[in-house]
Coordinates of C-alpha atoms in Angstrom, one line a residue:
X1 CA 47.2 57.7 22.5
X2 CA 46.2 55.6 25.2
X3 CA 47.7 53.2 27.8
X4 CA 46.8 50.3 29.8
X5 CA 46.7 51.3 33.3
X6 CA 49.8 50.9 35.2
X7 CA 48.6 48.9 38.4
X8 CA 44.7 47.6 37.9
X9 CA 42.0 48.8 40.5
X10 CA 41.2 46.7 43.4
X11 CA 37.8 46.8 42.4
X12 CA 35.4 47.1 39.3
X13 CA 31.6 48.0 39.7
X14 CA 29.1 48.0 36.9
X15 CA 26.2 48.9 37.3
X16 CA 23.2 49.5 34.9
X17 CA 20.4 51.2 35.3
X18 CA 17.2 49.1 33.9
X19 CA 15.6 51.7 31.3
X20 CA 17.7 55.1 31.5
X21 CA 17.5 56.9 28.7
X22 CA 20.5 58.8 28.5
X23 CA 18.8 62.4 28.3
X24 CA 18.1 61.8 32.0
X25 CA 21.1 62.7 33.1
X26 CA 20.3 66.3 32.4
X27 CA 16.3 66.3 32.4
X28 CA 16.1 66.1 36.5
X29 CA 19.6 68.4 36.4
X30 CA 17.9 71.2 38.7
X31 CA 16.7 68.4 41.1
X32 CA 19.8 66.2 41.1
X33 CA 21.8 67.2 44.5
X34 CA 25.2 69.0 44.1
X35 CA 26.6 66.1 46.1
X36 CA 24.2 63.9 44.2
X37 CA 26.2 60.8 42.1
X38 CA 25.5 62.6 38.4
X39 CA 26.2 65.8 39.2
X40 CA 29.6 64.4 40.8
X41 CA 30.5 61.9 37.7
X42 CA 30.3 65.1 35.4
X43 CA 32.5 67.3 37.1
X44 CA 34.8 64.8 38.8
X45 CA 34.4 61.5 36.5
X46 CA 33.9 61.1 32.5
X47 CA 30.8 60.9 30.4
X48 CA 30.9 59.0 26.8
X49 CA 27.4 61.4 25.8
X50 CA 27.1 59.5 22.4
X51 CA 26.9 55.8 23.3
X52 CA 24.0 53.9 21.6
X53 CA 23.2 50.2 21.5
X54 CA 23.6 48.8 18.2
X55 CA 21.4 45.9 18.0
X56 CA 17.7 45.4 18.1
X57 CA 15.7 44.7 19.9
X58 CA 16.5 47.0 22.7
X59 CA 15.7 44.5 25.8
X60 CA 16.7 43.7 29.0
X61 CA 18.1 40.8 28.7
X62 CA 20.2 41.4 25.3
X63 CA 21.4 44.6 27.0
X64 CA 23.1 43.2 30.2
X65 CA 24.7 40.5 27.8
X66 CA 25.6 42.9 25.0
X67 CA 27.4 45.2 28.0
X68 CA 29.1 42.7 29.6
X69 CA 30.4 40.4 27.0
X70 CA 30.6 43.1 24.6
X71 CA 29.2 40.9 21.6
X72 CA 25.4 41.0 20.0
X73 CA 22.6 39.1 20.3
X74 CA 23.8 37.6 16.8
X75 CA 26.8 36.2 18.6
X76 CA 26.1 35.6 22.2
X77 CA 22.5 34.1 21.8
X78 CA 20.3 36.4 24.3
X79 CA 18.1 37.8 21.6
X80 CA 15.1 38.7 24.0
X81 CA 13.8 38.3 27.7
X82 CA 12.3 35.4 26.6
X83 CA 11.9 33.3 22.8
X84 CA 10.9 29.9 21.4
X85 CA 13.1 27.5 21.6
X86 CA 12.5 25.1 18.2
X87 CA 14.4 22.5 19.7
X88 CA 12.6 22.5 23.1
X89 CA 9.2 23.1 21.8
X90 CA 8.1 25.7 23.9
X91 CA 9.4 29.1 25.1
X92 CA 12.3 29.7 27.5
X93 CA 13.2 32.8 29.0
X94 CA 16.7 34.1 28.7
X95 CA 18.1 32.3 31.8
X96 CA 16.0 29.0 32.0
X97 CA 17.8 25.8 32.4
X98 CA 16.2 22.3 32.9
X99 CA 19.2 21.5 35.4
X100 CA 19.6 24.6 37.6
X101 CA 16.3 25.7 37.0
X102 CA 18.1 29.6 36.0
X103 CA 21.4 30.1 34.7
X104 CA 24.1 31.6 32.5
X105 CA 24.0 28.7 30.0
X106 CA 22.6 30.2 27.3
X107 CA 24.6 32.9 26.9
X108 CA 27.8 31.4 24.4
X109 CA 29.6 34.0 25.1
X110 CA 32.3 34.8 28.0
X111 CA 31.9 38.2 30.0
X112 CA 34.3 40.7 31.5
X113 CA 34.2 39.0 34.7
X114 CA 35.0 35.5 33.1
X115 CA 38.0 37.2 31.8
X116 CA 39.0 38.4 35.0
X117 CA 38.8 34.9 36.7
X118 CA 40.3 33.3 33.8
X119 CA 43.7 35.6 33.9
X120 CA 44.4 34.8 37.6
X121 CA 42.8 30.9 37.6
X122 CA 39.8 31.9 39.1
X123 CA 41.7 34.1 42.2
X124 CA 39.4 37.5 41.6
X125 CA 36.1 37.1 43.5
X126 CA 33.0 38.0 41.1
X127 CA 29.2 39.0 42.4
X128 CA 26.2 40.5 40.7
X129 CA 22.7 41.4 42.2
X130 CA 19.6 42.6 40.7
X131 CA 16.0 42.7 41.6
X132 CA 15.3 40.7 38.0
X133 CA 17.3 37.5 37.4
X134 CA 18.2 38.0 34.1
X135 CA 19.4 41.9 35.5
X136 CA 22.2 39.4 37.7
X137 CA 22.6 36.2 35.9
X138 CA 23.4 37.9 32.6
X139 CA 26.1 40.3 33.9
X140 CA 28.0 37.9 36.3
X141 CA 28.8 35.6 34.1
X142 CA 29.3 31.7 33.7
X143 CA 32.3 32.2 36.2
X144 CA 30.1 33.9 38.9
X145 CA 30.7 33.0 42.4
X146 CA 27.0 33.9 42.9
X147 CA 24.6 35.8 41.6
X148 CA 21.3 37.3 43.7
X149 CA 18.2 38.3 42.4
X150 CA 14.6 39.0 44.4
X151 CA 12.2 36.2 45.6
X152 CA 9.0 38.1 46.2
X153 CA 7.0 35.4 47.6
X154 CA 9.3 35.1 50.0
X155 CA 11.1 38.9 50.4
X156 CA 14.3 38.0 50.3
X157 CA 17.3 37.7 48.3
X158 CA 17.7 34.2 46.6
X159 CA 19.8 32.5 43.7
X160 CA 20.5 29.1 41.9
X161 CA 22.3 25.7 42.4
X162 CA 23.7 26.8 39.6
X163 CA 26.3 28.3 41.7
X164 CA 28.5 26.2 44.5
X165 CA 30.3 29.0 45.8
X166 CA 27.4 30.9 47.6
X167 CA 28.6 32.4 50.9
X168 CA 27.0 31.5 54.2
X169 CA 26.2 34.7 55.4
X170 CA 23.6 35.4 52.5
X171 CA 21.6 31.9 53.9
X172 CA 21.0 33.8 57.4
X173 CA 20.6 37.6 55.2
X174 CA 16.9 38.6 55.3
X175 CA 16.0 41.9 53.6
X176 CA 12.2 41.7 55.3
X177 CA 12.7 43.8 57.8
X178 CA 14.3 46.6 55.7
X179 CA 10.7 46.4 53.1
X180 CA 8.3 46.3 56.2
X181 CA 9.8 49.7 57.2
X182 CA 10.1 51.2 53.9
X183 CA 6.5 50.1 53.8
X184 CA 5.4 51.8 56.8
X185 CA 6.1 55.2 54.6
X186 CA 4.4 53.8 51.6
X187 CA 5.5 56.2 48.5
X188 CA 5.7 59.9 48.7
X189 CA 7.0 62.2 46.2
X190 CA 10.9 63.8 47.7
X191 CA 9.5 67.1 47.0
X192 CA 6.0 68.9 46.8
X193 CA 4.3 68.2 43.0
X194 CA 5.0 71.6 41.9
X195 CA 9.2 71.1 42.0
X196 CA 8.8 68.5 39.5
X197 CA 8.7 70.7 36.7
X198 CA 10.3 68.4 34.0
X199 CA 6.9 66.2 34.7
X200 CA 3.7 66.2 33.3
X201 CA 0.6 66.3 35.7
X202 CA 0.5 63.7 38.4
X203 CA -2.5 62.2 37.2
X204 CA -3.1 60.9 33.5
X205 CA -5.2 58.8 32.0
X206 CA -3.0 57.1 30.1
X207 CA -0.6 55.6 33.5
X208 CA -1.0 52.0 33.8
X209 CA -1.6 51.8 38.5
X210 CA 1.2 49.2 39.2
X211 CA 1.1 49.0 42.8
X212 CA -2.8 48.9 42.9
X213 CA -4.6 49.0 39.6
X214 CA -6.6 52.3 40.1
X215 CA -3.7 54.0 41.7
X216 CA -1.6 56.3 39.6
X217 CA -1.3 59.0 41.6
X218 CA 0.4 59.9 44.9
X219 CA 0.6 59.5 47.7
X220 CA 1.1 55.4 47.7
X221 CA -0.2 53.2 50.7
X222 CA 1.8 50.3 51.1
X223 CA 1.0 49.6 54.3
X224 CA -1.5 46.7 53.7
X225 CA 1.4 44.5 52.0
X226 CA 3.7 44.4 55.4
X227 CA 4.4 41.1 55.8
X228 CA 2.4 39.4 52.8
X229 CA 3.3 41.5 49.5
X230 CA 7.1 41.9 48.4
X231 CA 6.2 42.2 44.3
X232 CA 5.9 46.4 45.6
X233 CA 9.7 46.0 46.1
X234 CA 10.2 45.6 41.8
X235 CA 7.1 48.7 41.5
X236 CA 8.7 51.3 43.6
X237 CA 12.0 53.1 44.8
X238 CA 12.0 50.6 47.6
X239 CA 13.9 48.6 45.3
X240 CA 16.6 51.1 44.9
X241 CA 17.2 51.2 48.8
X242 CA 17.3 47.3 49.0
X243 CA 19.5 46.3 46.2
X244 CA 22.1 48.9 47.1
X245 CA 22.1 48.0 50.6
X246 CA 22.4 44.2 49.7
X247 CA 25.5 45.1 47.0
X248 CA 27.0 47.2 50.3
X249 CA 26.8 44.2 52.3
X250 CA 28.6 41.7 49.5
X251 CA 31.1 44.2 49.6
X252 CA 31.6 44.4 53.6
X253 CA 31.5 40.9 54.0
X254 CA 32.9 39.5 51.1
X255 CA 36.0 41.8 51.7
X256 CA 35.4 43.0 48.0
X257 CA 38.5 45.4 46.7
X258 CA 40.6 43.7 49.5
X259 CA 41.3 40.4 47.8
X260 CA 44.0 38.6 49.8
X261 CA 46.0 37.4 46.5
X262 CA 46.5 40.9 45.6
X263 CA 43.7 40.8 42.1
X264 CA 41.1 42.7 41.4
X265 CA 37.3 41.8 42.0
X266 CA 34.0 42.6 40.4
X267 CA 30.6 43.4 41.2
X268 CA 27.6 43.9 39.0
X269 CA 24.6 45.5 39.8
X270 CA 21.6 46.1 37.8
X271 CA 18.8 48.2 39.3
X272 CA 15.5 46.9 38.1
X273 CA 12.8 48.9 39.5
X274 CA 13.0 52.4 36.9
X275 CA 12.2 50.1 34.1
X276 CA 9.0 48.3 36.1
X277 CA 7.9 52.5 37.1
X278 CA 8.9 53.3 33.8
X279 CA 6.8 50.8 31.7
X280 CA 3.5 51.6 33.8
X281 CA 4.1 55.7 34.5
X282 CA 6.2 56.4 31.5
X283 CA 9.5 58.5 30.9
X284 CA 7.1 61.8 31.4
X285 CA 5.8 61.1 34.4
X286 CA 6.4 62.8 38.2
X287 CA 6.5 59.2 39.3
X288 CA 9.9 58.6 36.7
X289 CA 11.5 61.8 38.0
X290 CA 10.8 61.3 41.6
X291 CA 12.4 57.5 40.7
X292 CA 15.7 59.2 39.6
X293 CA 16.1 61.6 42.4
X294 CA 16.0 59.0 44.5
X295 CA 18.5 56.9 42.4
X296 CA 20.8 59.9 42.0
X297 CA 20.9 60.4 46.2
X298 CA 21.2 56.0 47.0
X299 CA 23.9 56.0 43.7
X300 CA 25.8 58.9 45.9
X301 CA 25.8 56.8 49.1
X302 CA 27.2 54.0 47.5
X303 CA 30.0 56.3 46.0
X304 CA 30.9 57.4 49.2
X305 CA 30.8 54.2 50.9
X306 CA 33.5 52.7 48.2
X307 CA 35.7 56.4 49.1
X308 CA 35.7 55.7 52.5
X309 CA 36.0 52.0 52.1
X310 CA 38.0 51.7 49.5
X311 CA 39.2 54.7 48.0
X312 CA 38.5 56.1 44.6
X313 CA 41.6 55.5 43.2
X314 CA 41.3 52.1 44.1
X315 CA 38.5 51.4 42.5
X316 CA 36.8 52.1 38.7
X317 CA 33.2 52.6 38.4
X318 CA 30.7 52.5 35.2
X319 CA 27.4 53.0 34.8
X320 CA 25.1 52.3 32.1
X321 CA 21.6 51.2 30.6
X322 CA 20.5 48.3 29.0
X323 CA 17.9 50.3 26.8
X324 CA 16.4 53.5 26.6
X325 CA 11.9 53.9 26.4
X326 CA 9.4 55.4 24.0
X327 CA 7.5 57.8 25.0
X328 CA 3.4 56.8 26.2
X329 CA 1.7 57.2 22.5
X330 CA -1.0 59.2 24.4
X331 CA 1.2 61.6 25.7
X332 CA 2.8 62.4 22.3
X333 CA -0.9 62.9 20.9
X334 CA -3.1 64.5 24.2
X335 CA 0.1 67.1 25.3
X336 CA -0.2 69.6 22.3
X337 CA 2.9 68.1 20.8
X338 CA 1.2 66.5 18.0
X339 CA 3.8 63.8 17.2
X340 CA 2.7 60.7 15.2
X341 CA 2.4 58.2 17.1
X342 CA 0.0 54.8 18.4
X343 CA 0.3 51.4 19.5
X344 CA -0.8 48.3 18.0
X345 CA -4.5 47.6 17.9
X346 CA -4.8 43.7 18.3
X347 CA -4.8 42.3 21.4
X348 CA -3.8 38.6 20.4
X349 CA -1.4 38.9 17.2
X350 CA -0.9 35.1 17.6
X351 CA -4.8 34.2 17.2
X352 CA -5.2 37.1 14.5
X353 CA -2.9 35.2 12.0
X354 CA -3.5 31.5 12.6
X355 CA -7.1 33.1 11.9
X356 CA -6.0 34.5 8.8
X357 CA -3.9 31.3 7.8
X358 CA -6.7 28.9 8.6
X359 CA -9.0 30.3 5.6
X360 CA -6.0 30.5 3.3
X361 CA -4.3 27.0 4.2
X362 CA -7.7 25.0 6.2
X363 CA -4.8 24.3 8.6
X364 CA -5.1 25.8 12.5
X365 CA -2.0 27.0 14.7
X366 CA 0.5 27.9 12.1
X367 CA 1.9 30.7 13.7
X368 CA 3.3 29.3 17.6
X369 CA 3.8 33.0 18.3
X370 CA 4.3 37.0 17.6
X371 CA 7.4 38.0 20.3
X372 CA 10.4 40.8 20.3
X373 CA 7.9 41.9 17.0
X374 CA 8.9 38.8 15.4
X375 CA 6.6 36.1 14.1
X376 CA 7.5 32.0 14.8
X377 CA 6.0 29.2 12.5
X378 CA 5.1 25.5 13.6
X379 CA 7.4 24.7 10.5
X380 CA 6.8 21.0 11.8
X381 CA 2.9 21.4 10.6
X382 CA 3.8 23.1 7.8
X383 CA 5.8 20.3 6.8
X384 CA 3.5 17.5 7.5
X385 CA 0.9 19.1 6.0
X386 CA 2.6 19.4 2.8
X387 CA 1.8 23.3 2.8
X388 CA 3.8 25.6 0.8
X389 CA 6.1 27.0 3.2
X390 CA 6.9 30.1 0.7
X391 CA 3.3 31.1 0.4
X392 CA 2.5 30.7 4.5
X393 CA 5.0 33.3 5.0
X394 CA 4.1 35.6 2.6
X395 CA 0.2 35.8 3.6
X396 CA 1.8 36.6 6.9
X397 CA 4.1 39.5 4.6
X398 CA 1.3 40.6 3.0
X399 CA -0.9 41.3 5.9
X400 CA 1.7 43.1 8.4
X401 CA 2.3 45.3 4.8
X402 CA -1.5 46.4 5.1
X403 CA -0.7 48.0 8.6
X404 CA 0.3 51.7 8.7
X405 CA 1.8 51.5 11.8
X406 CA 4.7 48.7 10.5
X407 CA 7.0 50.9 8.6
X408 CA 8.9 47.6 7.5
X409 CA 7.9 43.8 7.5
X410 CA 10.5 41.3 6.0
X411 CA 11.9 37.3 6.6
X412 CA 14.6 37.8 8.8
X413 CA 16.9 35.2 6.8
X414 CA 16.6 37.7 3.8
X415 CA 17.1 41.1 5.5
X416 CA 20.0 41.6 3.7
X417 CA 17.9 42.0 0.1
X418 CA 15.1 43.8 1.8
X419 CA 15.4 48.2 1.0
X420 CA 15.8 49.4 3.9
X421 CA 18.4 52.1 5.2
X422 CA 21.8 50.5 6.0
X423 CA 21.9 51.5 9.4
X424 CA 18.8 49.8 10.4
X425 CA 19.8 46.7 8.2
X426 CA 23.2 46.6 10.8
X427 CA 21.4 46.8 13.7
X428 CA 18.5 44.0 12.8
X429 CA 21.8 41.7 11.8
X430 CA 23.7 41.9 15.1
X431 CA 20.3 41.6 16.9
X432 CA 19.2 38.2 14.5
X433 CA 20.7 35.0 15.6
X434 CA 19.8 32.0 13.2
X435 CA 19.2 29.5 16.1
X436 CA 16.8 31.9 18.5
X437 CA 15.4 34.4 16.4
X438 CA 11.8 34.6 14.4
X439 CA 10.9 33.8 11.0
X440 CA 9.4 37.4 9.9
X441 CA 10.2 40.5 11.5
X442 CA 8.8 44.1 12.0
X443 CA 10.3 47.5 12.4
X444 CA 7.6 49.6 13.3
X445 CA 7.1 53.6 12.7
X446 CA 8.7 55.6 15.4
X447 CA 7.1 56.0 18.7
X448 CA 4.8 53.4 17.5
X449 CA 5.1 50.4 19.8
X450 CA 4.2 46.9 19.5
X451 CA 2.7 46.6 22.7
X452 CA -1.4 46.1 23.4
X453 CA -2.0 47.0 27.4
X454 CA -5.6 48.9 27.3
X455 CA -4.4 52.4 26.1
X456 CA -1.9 53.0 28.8
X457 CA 1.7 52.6 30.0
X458 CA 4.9 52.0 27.5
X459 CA 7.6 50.0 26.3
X460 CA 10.9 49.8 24.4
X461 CA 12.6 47.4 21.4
X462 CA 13.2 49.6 19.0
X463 CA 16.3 50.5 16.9
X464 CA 15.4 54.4 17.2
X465 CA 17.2 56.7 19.6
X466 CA 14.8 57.0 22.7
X467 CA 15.0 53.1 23.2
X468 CA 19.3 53.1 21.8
X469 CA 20.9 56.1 23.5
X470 CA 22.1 55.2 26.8
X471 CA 24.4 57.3 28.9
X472 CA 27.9 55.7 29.6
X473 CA 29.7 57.4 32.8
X474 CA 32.8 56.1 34.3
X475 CA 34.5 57.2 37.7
X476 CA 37.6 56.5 39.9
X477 CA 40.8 55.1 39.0
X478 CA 42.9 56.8 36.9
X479 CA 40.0 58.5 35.1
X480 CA 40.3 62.0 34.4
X481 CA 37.5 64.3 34.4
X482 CA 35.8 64.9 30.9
X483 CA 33.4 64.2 28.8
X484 CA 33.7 63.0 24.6
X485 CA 30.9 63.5 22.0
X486 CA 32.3 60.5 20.1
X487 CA 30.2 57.8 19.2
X488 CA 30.7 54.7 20.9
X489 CA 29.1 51.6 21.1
X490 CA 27.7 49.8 23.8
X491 CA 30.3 46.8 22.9
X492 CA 32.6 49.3 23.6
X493 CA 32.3 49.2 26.8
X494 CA 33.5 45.2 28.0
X495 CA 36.5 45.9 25.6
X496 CA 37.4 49.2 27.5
X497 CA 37.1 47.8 31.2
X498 CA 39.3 44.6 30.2
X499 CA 41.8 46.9 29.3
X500 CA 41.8 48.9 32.3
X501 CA 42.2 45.6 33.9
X502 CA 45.3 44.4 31.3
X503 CA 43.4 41.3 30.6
X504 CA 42.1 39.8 27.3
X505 CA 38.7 41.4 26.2
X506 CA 35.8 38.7 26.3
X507 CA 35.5 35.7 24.1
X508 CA 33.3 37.1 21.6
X509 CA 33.8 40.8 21.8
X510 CA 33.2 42.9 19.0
X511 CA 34.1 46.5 20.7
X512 CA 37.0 48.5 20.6
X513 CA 38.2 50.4 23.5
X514 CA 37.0 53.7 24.5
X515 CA 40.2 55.5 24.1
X516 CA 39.5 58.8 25.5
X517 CA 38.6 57.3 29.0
X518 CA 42.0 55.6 28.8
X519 CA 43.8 58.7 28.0

């Protein structure tokens, strides 16, 4: 059994991590701090250990939708960080708009927080912030009263016209001082190198420098970007310290929890820097752990800030991922581990095939573009060049067949005919949306990626576990200690907060509510 909770919390935080896998929650266990946030959530809060995403591809952007609306990319229209718009002409990214410049618009669906504001006529007070746009937008919702994200040509926080209820102490907030500091320190490991024993060496030759291109090792120098550089804020642990400082201060000032006609409010935060580390350094690296010891000690501060501010039965906490990551190819095949794996050899997909095509049809540019690992036509040249629109697509078929890294290749408007296993065919169709999504799409081998960046760093997209497994862990409230091997979805989770809050489940939502947390 389960019950709706008796008198909703004054406040709901979500926050997700940008690019946890969820096996990190016991990988850095012997580094975490016994006072340390995940050490704390397991023995005093609850931890869903089974919680996957169930669409692909397994982005950023289709993440923070999917968690806080609790529909798929099928239904809610975020299919990727960015795609081509047919009716634009060009590509957008996932929070474009030609009248605010970035938005919520294309998201169809409502989220949690929309909910919230709609069950009290807009009374509850709503925030998000996020280094990444999309990381804030996506999450707050159309209902926002604002939503923050990081300008780093001018390090600081900024947002949109988008939203009219932007409070005037974030016009006077400056967050330069606080990076010039942190800057002064540059980037050292916590610990000496030889603590980080879930790690591999500090130097490899297959880390991508971020922060400057031949550096991938520390100790980091950041003091030549004081004052000029503010893009080191997204490539380093800095970005932890200021977006939780900045979510403390919406809090403080906004009176969040304390909301004078007695509702609850909502904040969002969405903390973008592990996936930046992640994509360059990889999930192996002493970079990545030294990324989440840090997290696990700022996550704890903020904890026991909303204690001593709040109190924990006043408020419900959840944390999460938008996706998981592969592992670096080169790592799986120079560590002794001898697991298959590679990364796509062409550089320039999009020139390969309108290559191919131009010998077959004597037509140029009939592919627009290879993205999310799926391929767009110019269907408007096709048409006016009276090709056969059948026999375009299939030389496009016909060549991804030929490549041993593509484990399938299929027209995404027939993936229900094509032999593949059901589970995969269920999470391609709540990731394909008829209006946003590609013509053809791939499903590469595991811990192949789609990805071409000189033999080095990583990414995620895929359906398989290290890019759909993302930990789940609530805390405060009513929430009893526990944990449930059960598995849930992560369109479970929107569902499950609504309930907590005794208010209809967003306008699209597909989940169903994680009963053991309400028990």
């Amino acid at each position: 059994m389960f019950f709706a909770f008796s008198q909703s919390p004054k406040l709901v935080v979500g926050i997700v991590i940008d690019q946890m896998r969820w096996d990190n929650i016991y990988r850095y266990q012997n580094g975490y701090q016994k006072t340390g946030f995940f050490k704390t959530v397991l023995q005093q809060g609850f931890s869903c250990e089974n919680t996957y995403i169930s669409h692909i591809p397994t982005i950023t952007a289709c993440g923070h939708a999917t968690i806080y609306t609790g529909a798929t990319p099928a239904i809610h229209g975020i299919i990727a960080n960015e795609w081509y718009d047919r009716k634009m002409k060009k590509i957008k990214t996932s929070v474009s708009d030609t009248l605010y410049d970035r938005s919520p618009r294309n998201m169809w669906a409502t989220t949690v927080g929309d909910q919230l504001k709609l069950s009290n006529i807009g009374k509850s007070r709503t925030y998000s912030v996020a280094l990444k746009d999309r990381g804030a937008i996506l999450p707050g919702g159309h209902a926002c009263n604002a939503a923050f994200w990081w300008d780093e040509k001018k390090g600081n926080w900024t947002t949109s016209s988008y939203y009219t209820n932007i409070p005037a102490w974030t016009q006077q907030e400056s967050a330069k001082s606080m990076v010039d500091s942190l800057y002064q320190f540059g980037w050292k490991p916590l610990y000496p190198l030889s603590a980080y024993i879930n790690s591999s060496a500090d130097k490899q030759q297959f880390e991508n420098g971020l922060i400057d291109k031949d550096a991938t090792t520390f100790n980091y120098d950041l003091q030549n970007k004081i004052n000029k550089d503010y893009r080191a804020v997204f490539n380093t642990p800095i970005g932890l310290a200021v977006t939780i400082d900045f979510a403390k201060k919406i809090i403080t000032k906004e009176k969040l929890g304390f909301n004078p006609a007695g509702v609850t409010d909502m904040l969002t935060v969405s903390f973008s820097a592990p996936d930046i580390i992640g994509h360059s350094y990889g999930p192996q690296s002493v970079e990545m752990e030294d990324t989440y010891l840090r997290l696990d000690a700022y996550l704890a501060d903020l904890v026991a800030f909303l204690d001593s501010s709040i109190g924990r039965t006043h408020y419900v906490l959840f944390l999460t991922a938008d996706h998981g990551v592969s592992p670096i190819p080169e790592f799986l095949q120079d560590s002794n581990l001898h697991i298959p794996s590679g990364r796509h050899k062409e550089k320039n997909q999009t020139q390969l095939l309108n290559q191919l095509l131009q010998k077959q049809f004597l037509t140029d540019s009939l592919v627009i573009g290879v993205m999310n690992a799926q391929v767009y036509f110019n269907e408007e040249k096709i048409t006016n060049k009276k090709l056969s629109r059948e026999q375009v697509i299939q030389s496009v078929l016909s060549y991804f067949q030929q490549q041993d890294n593509i484990l399938y290749v299929f027209e995404c408007a027939e993936y229900a005919k094509y032999p593949m296993p059901i589970e995969i065919k269920e999470q391609f169709a709540k990731g394909y949306n008829v209006k946003n999504s590609g013509t053809i799409a791939m499903i590469y081998k595991p811990f192949f990626i789609d990805t071409y960046v000189d033999g080095k760093g990583t990414t995620h997209g895929a359906w398989n576990s290290y890019d759909a497994h993302i930990p789940l862990l609530w805390l405060g409230g009513k929430i009893k200690n526990g944990k449930t091997y059960q598995k849930y979805k992560m369109t479970d989770i929107a569902p499950t907060v609504a309930a907590m809050l005794n208010i209809e489940a967003p306008s699209c939502s597909i989940g169903n509510v994680i009963q053991e947390v309400m028990e």
